GROMACS .gro file of C-alpha atoms in nm:
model
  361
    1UNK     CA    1  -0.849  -1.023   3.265
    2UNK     CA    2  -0.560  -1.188   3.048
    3UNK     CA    3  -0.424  -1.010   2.743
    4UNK     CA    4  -0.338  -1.187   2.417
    5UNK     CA    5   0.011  -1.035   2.269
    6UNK     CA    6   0.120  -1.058   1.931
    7UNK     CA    7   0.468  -1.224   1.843
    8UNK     CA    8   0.722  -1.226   1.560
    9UNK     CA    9   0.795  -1.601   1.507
   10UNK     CA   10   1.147  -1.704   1.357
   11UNK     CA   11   1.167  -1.990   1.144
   12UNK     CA   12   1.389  -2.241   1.318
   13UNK     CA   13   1.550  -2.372   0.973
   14UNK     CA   14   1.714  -2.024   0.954
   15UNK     CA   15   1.914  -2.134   1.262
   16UNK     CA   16   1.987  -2.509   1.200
   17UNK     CA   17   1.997  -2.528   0.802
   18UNK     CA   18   2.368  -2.487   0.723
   19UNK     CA   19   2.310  -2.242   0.442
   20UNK     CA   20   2.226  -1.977   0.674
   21UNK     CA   21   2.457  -2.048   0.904
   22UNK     CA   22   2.658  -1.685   0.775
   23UNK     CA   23   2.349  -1.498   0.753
   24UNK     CA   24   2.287  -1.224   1.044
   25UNK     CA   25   2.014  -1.257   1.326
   26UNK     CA   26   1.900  -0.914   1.233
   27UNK     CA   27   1.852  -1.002   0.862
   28UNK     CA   28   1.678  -1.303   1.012
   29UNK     CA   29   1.418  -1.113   1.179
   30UNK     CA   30   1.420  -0.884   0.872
   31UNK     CA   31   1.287  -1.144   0.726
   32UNK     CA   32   1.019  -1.248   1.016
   33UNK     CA   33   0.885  -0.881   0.947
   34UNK     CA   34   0.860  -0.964   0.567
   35UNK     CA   35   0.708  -1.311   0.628
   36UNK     CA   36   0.445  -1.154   0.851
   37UNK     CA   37   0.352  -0.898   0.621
   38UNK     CA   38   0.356  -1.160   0.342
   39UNK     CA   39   0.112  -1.371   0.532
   40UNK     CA   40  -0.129  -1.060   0.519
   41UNK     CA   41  -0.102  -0.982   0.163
   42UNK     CA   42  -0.223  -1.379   0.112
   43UNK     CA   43  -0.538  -1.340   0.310
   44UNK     CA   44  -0.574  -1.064   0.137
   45UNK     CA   45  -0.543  -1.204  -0.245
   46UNK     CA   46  -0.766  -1.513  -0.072
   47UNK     CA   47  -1.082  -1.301  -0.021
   48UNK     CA   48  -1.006  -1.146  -0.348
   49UNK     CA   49  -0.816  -0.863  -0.306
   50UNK     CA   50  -0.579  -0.856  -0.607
   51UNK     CA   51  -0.345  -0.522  -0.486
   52UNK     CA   52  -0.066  -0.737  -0.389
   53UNK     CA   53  -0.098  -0.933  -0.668
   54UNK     CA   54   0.073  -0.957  -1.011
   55UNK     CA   55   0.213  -1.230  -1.266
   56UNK     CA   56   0.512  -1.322  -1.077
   57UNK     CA   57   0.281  -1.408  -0.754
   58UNK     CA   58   0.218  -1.181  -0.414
   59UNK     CA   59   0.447  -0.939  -0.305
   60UNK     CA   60   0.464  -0.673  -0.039
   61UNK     CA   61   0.600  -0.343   0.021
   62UNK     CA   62   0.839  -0.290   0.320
   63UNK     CA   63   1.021   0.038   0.313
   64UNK     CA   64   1.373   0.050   0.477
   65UNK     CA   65   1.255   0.306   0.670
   66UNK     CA   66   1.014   0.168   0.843
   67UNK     CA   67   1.254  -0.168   0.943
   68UNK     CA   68   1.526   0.090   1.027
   69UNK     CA   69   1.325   0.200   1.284
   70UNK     CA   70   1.173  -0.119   1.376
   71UNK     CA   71   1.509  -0.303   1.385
   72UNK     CA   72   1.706  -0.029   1.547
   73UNK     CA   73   1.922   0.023   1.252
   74UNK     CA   74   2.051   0.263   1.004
   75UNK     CA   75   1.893   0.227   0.645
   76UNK     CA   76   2.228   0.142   0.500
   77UNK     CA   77   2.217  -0.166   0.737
   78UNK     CA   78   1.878  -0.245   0.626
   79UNK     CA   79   1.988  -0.232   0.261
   80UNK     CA   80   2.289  -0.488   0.360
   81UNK     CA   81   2.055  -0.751   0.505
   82UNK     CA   82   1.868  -0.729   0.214
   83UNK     CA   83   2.082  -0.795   0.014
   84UNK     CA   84   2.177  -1.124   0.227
   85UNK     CA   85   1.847  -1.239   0.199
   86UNK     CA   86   1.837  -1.203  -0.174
   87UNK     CA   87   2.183  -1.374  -0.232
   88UNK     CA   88   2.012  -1.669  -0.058
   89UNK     CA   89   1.680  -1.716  -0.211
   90UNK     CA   90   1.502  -1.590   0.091
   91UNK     CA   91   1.330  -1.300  -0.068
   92UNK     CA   92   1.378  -1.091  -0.426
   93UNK     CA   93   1.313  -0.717  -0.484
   94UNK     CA   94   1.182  -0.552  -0.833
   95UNK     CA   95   1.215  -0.212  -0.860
   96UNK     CA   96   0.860  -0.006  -0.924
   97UNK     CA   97   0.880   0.306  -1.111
   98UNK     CA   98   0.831   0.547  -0.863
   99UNK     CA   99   0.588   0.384  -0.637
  100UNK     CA  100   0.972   0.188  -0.406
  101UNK     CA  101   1.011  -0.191  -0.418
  102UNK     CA  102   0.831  -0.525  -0.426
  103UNK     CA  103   0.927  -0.774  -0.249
  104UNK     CA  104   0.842  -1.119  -0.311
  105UNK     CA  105   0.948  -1.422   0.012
  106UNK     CA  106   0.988  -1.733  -0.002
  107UNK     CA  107   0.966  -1.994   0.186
  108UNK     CA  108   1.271  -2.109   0.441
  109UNK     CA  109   1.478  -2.422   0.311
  110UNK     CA  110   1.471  -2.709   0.536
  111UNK     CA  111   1.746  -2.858   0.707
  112UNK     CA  112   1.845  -3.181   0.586
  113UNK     CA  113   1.790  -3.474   0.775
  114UNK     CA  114   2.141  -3.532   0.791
  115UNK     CA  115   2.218  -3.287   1.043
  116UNK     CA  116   2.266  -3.290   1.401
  117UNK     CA  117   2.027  -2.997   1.533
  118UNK     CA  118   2.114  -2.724   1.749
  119UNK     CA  119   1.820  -2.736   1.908
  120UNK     CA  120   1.725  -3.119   1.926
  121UNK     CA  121   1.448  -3.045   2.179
  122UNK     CA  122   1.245  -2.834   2.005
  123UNK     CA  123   0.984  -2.927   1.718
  124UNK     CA  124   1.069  -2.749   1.425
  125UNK     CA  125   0.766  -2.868   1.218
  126UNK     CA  126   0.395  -2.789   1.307
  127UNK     CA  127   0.129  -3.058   1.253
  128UNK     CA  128  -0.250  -2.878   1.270
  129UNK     CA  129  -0.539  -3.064   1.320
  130UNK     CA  130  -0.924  -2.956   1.341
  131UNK     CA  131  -1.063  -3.137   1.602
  132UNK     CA  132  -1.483  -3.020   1.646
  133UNK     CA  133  -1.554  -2.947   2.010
  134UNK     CA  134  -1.875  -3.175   2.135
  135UNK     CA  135  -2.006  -2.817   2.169
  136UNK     CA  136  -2.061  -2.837   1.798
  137UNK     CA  137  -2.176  -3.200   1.739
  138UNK     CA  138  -2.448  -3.139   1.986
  139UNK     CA  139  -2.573  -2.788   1.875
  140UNK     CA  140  -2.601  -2.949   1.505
  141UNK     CA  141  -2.778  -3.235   1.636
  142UNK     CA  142  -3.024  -2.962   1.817
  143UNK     CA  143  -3.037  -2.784   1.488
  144UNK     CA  144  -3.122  -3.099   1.308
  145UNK     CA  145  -3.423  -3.211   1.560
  146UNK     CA  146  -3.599  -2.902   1.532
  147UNK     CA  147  -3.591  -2.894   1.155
  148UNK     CA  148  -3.716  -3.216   1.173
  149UNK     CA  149  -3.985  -3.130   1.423
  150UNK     CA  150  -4.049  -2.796   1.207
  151UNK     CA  151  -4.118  -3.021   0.853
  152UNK     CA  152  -4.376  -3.264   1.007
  153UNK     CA  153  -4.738  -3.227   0.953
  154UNK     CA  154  -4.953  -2.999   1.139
  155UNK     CA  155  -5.324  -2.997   1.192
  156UNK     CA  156  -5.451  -2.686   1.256
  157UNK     CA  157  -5.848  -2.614   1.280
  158UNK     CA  158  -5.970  -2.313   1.087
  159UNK     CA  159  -6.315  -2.192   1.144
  160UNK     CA  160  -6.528  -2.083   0.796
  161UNK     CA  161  -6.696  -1.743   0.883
  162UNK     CA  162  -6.949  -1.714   0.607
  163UNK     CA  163  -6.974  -1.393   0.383
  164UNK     CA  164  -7.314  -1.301   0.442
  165UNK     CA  165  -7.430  -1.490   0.780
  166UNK     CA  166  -7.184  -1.475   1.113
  167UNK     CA  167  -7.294  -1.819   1.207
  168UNK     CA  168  -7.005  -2.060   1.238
  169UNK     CA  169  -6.983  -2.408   0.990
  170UNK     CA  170  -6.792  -2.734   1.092
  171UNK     CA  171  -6.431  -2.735   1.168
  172UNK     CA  172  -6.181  -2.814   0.856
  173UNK     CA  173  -5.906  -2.956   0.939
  174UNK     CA  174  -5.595  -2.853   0.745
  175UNK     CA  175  -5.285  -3.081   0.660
  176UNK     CA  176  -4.925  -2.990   0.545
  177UNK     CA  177  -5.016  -3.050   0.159
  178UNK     CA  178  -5.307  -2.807   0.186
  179UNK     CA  179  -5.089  -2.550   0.352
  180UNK     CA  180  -4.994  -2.229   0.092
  181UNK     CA  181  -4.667  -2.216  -0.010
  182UNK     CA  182  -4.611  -1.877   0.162
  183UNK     CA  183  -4.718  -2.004   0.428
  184UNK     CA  184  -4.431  -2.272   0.484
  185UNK     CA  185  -4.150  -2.032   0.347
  186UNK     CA  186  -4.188  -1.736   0.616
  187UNK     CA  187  -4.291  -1.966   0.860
  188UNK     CA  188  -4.562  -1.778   1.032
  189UNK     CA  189  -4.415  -1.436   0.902
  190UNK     CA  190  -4.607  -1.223   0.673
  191UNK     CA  191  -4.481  -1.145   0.370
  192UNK     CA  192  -4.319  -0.786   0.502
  193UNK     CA  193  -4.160  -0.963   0.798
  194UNK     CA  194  -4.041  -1.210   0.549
  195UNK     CA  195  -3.922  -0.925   0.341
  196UNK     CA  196  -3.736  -0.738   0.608
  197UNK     CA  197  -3.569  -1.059   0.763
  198UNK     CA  198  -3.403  -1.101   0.405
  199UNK     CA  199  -3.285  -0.719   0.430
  200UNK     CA  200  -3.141  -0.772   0.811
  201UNK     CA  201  -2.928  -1.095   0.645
  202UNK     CA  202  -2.832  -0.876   0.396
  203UNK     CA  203  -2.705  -0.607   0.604
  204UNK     CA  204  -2.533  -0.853   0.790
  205UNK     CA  205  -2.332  -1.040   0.530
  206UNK     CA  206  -2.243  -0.645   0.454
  207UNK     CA  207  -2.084  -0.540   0.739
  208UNK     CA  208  -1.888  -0.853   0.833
  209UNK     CA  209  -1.729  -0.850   0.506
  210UNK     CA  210  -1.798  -0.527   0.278
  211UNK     CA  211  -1.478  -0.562   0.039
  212UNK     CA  212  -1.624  -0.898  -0.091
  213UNK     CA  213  -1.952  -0.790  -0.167
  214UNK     CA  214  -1.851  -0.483  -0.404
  215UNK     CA  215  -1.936  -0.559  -0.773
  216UNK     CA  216  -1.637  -0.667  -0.947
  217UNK     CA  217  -1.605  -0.345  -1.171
  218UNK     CA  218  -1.583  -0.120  -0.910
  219UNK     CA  219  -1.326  -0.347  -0.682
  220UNK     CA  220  -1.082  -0.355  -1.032
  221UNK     CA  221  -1.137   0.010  -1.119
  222UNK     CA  222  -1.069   0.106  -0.749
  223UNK     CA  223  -0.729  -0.148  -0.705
  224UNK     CA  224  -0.626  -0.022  -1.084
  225UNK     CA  225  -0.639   0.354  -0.972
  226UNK     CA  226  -0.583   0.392  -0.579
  227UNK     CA  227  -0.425   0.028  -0.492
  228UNK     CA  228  -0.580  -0.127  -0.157
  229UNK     CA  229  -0.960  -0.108  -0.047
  230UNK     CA  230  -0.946  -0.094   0.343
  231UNK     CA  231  -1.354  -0.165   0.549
  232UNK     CA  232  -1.431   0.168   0.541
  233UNK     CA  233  -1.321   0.217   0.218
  234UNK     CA  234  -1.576  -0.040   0.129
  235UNK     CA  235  -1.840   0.066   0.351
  236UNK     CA  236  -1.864   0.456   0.172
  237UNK     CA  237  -1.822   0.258  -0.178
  238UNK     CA  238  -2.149   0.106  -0.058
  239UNK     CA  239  -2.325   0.402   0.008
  240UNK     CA  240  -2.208   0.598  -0.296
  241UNK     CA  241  -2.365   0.319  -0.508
  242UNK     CA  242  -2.652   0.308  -0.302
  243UNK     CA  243  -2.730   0.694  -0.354
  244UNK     CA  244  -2.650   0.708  -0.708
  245UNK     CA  245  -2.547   0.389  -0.973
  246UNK     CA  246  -2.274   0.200  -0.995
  247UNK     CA  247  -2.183   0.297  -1.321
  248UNK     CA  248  -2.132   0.649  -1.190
  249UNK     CA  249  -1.952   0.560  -0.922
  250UNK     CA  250  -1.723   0.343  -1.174
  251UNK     CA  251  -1.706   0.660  -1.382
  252UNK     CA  252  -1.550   0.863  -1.155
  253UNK     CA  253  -1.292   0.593  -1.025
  254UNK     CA  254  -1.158   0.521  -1.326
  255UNK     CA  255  -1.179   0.898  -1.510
  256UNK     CA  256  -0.950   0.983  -1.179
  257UNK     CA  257  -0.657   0.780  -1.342
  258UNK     CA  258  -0.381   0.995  -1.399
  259UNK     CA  259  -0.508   1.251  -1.134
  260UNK     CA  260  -0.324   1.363  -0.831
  261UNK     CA  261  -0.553   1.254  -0.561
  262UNK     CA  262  -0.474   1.282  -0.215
  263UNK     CA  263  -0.800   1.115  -0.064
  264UNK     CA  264  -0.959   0.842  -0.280
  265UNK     CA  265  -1.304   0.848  -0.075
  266UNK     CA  266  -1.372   1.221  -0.048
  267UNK     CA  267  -1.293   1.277  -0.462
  268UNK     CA  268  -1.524   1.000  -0.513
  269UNK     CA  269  -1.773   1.144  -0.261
  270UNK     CA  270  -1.752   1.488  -0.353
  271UNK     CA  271  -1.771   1.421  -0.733
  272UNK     CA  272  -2.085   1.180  -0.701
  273UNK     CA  273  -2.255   1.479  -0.438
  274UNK     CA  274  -2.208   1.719  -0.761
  275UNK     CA  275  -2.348   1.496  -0.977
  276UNK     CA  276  -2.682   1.424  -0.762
  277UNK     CA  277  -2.686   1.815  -0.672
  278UNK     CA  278  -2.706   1.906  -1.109
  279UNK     CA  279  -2.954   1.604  -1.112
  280UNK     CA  280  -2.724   1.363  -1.320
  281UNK     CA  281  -2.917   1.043  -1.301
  282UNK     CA  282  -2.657   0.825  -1.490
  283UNK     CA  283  -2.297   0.797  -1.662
  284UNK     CA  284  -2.376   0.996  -2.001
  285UNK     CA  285  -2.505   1.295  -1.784
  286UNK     CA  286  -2.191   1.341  -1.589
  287UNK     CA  287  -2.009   1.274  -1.936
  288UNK     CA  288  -2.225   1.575  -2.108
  289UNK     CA  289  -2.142   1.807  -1.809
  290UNK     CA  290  -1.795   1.781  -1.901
  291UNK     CA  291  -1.756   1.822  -2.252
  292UNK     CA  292  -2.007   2.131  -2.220
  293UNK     CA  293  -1.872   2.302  -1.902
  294UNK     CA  294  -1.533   2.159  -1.785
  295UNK     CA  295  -1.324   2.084  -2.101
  296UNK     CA  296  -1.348   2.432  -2.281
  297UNK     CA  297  -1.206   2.552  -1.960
  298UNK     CA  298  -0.980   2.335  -1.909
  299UNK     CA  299  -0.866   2.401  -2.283
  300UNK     CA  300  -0.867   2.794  -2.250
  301UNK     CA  301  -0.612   2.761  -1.933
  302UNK     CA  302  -0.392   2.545  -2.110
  303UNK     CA  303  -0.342   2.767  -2.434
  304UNK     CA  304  -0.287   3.044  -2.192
  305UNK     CA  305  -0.014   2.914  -2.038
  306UNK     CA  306   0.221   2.865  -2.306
  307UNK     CA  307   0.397   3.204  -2.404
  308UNK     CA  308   0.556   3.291  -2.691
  309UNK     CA  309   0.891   3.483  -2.617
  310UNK     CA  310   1.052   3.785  -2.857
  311UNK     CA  311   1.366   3.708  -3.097
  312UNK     CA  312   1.642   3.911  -3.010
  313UNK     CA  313   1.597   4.155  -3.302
  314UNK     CA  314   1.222   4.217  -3.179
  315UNK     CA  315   1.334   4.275  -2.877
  316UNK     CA  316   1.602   4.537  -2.968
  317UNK     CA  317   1.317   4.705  -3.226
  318UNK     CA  318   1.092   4.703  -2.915
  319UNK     CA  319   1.354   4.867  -2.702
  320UNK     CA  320   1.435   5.103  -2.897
  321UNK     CA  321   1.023   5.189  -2.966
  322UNK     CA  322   1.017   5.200  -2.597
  323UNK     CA  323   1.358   5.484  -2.597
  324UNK     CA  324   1.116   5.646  -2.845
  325UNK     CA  325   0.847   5.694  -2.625
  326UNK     CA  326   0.995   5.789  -2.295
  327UNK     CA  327   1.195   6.059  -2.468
  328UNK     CA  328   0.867   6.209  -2.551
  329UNK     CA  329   0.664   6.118  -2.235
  330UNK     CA  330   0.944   6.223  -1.999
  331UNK     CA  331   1.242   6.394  -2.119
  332UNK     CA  332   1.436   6.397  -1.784
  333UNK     CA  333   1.379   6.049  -1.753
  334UNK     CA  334   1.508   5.997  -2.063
  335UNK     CA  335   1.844   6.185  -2.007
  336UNK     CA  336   1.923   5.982  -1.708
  337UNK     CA  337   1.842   5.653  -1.912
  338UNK     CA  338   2.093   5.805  -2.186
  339UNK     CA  339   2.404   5.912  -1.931
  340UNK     CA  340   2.378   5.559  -1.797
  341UNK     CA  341   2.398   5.409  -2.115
  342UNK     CA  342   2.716   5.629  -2.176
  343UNK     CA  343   2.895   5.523  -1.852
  344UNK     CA  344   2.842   5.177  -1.901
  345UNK     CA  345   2.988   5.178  -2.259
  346UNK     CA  346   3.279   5.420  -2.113
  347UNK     CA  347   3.365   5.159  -1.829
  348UNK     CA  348   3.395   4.840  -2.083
  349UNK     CA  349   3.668   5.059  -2.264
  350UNK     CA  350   3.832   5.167  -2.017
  351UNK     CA  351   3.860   4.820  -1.869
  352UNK     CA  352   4.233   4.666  -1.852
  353UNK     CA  353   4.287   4.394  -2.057
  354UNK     CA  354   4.501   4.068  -1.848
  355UNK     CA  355   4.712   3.915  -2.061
  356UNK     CA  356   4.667   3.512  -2.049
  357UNK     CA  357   4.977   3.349  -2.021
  358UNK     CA  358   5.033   2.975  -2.111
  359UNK     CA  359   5.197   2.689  -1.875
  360UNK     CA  360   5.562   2.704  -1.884
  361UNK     CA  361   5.564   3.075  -2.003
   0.00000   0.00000   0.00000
């Protein structure tokens, strides 16, 4: 049983090109980890994942933590080799608001012909070529017979059984041309089994790739609000639409904008299980629901938080309105209030005063 391992490939320029020939192996395989990553973010932005994707071309995000650790460094070293790769065109980082960094590679300079290589044995470019196994050529060819086999003519005797006697008439032959239409198309399937092999194709494109076969709302609602769709993620999108709409669904993505939301799928889920429980059937239901039961709440809290604080002469008329009353509620009370008041003023005269003397005094 042999076991495939994955590997971090350097790119050989970054040891023969003289322009590197100052910059650190560690900030070299700094930027293998940033390469690698790039490479996904492509694929990505290929199968039409925009996330990593903006006007200045695809980026990724690669916290310093994360290559501290990987690297065995501190973070202050990380922050030092990024900078080397930046000073050399290697990579460039844009600051995000508070989402961290992007960081955009690029590609590896090649060393001039001119120079004598370090490493003369090796082949520092990679030629690919598709070669088709005879595998292939022979299945097609087996493909292509029986279609060709499957579209000849075929003569088929039908017996007439008569409406009103069961005696049996002459054989008719049948050709191709007389054959139905539905006939050819399911190819000996009814029109069911027709039906459901469409719906097992279907389900198959779906699960091999679930991202791509999102409508295109939903995909740039979800990437504008929450950033990356992962399988699953795609897989529950699918089944929220398929239990409700897809303009609900759509509703709730993008109404979420702005919203601290820790889990993107169970919001979604929980707020389209709400809607199905009241018996919203589309977008202008869950709409009325909230002008006419969540926004007057909403409203109510937020006047009730703001509070409106006393001027210092209201607070001195309400102080001494307060004096007022306790001297009539509770007289002893009142006394001790009084005496305190008394001591405190007695200790602020009594108090020394320290002379402040100036420098050189």
């Amino acid at each position: 049983m042999s076991t495939n391992k994955a590997f971090l490939g350097i790119n050989l320029d970054l040891l023969e090109n003289p322009k590197y020939k100052n910059l650190d192996s560690r900030a070299m395989m700094l930027y293998a980890l940033y390469a690698d990553r790039y490479s996904a973010s492509m694929n990505n932005a290929r199968l039409g994942n925009t996330a990593f994707v903006d006007d200045m071309g695809v980026f990724i995000r690669f916290t310093n933590e994360l290559a501290a650790k990987v690297l065995h460094v501190s973070k202050q070293k990380i922050t030092d080799f990024r900078k080397e790769l930046s000073d050399l065109d290697l990579i460039k980082v844009v600051r995000e608001g508070l989402k961290g960094y992007k960081i955009y590679v690029y590609p590896v300079q090649q060393t001039p012909n001119n120079v004598e290589l370090l490493l003369p044995w090796k082949n520092h470019t990679i030629t690919v070529q598709k070669i088709t196994s005879d595998w292939t050529i022979l299945s097609k060819i087996e493909f292509c017979k029986n279609l060709k086999l499957s579209s000849q003519n075929v003569d088929i005797n039908v017996s007439r059984i008569s409406e009103s006697t069961c005696s049996s008439k002459n054989d008719t032959s049948l050709s191709h041309s007389s054959l139905s239409h539905v006939f050819l198309n399911n190819n000996d399937l009814d029109d069911n089994a027709h039906a459901r092999k469409e719906n097992e194709i279907q389900s198959n494109q779906l699960n091999k790739n679930p991202y791509h076969s999102l409508p295109e709302k939903i995909k740039s609602s979800f990437v504008d609000v929450f950033g990356f769709i992962t399988k699953p993620m795609a897989i529950e999108l699918h089944s929220l639409i398929s239990q409700s709409n897809e303009d609900m669904v759509n509703y709730v993505i993008a109404s979420s904008k702005g919203h601290k939301v820790t889990n993107a799928i169970a919001y979604i889920k929980a707020a389209i299980t709400n809607a199905l429980k009241r018996g919203d059937k589309c977008v202008q239901d869950m709409i009325n629901y909230y002008e006419n039961n969540v926004k007057p709440h909403s409203k109510t809290n937020n006047s009730n938080q703001h509070t409106r604080y006393m001027t210092k002469e209201e607070a001195e008329t309400q102080a001494q309105k307060d004096m007022e009353d306790l001297k009539q509620t509770n007289p002893t009370l009142w006394k001790k209030v009084q005496n305190k008041i008394r001591q405190s003023e007695l200790r602020k005269v009594s108090r020394p005063m320290i002379p402040i003397y100036k420098l050189g005094e």
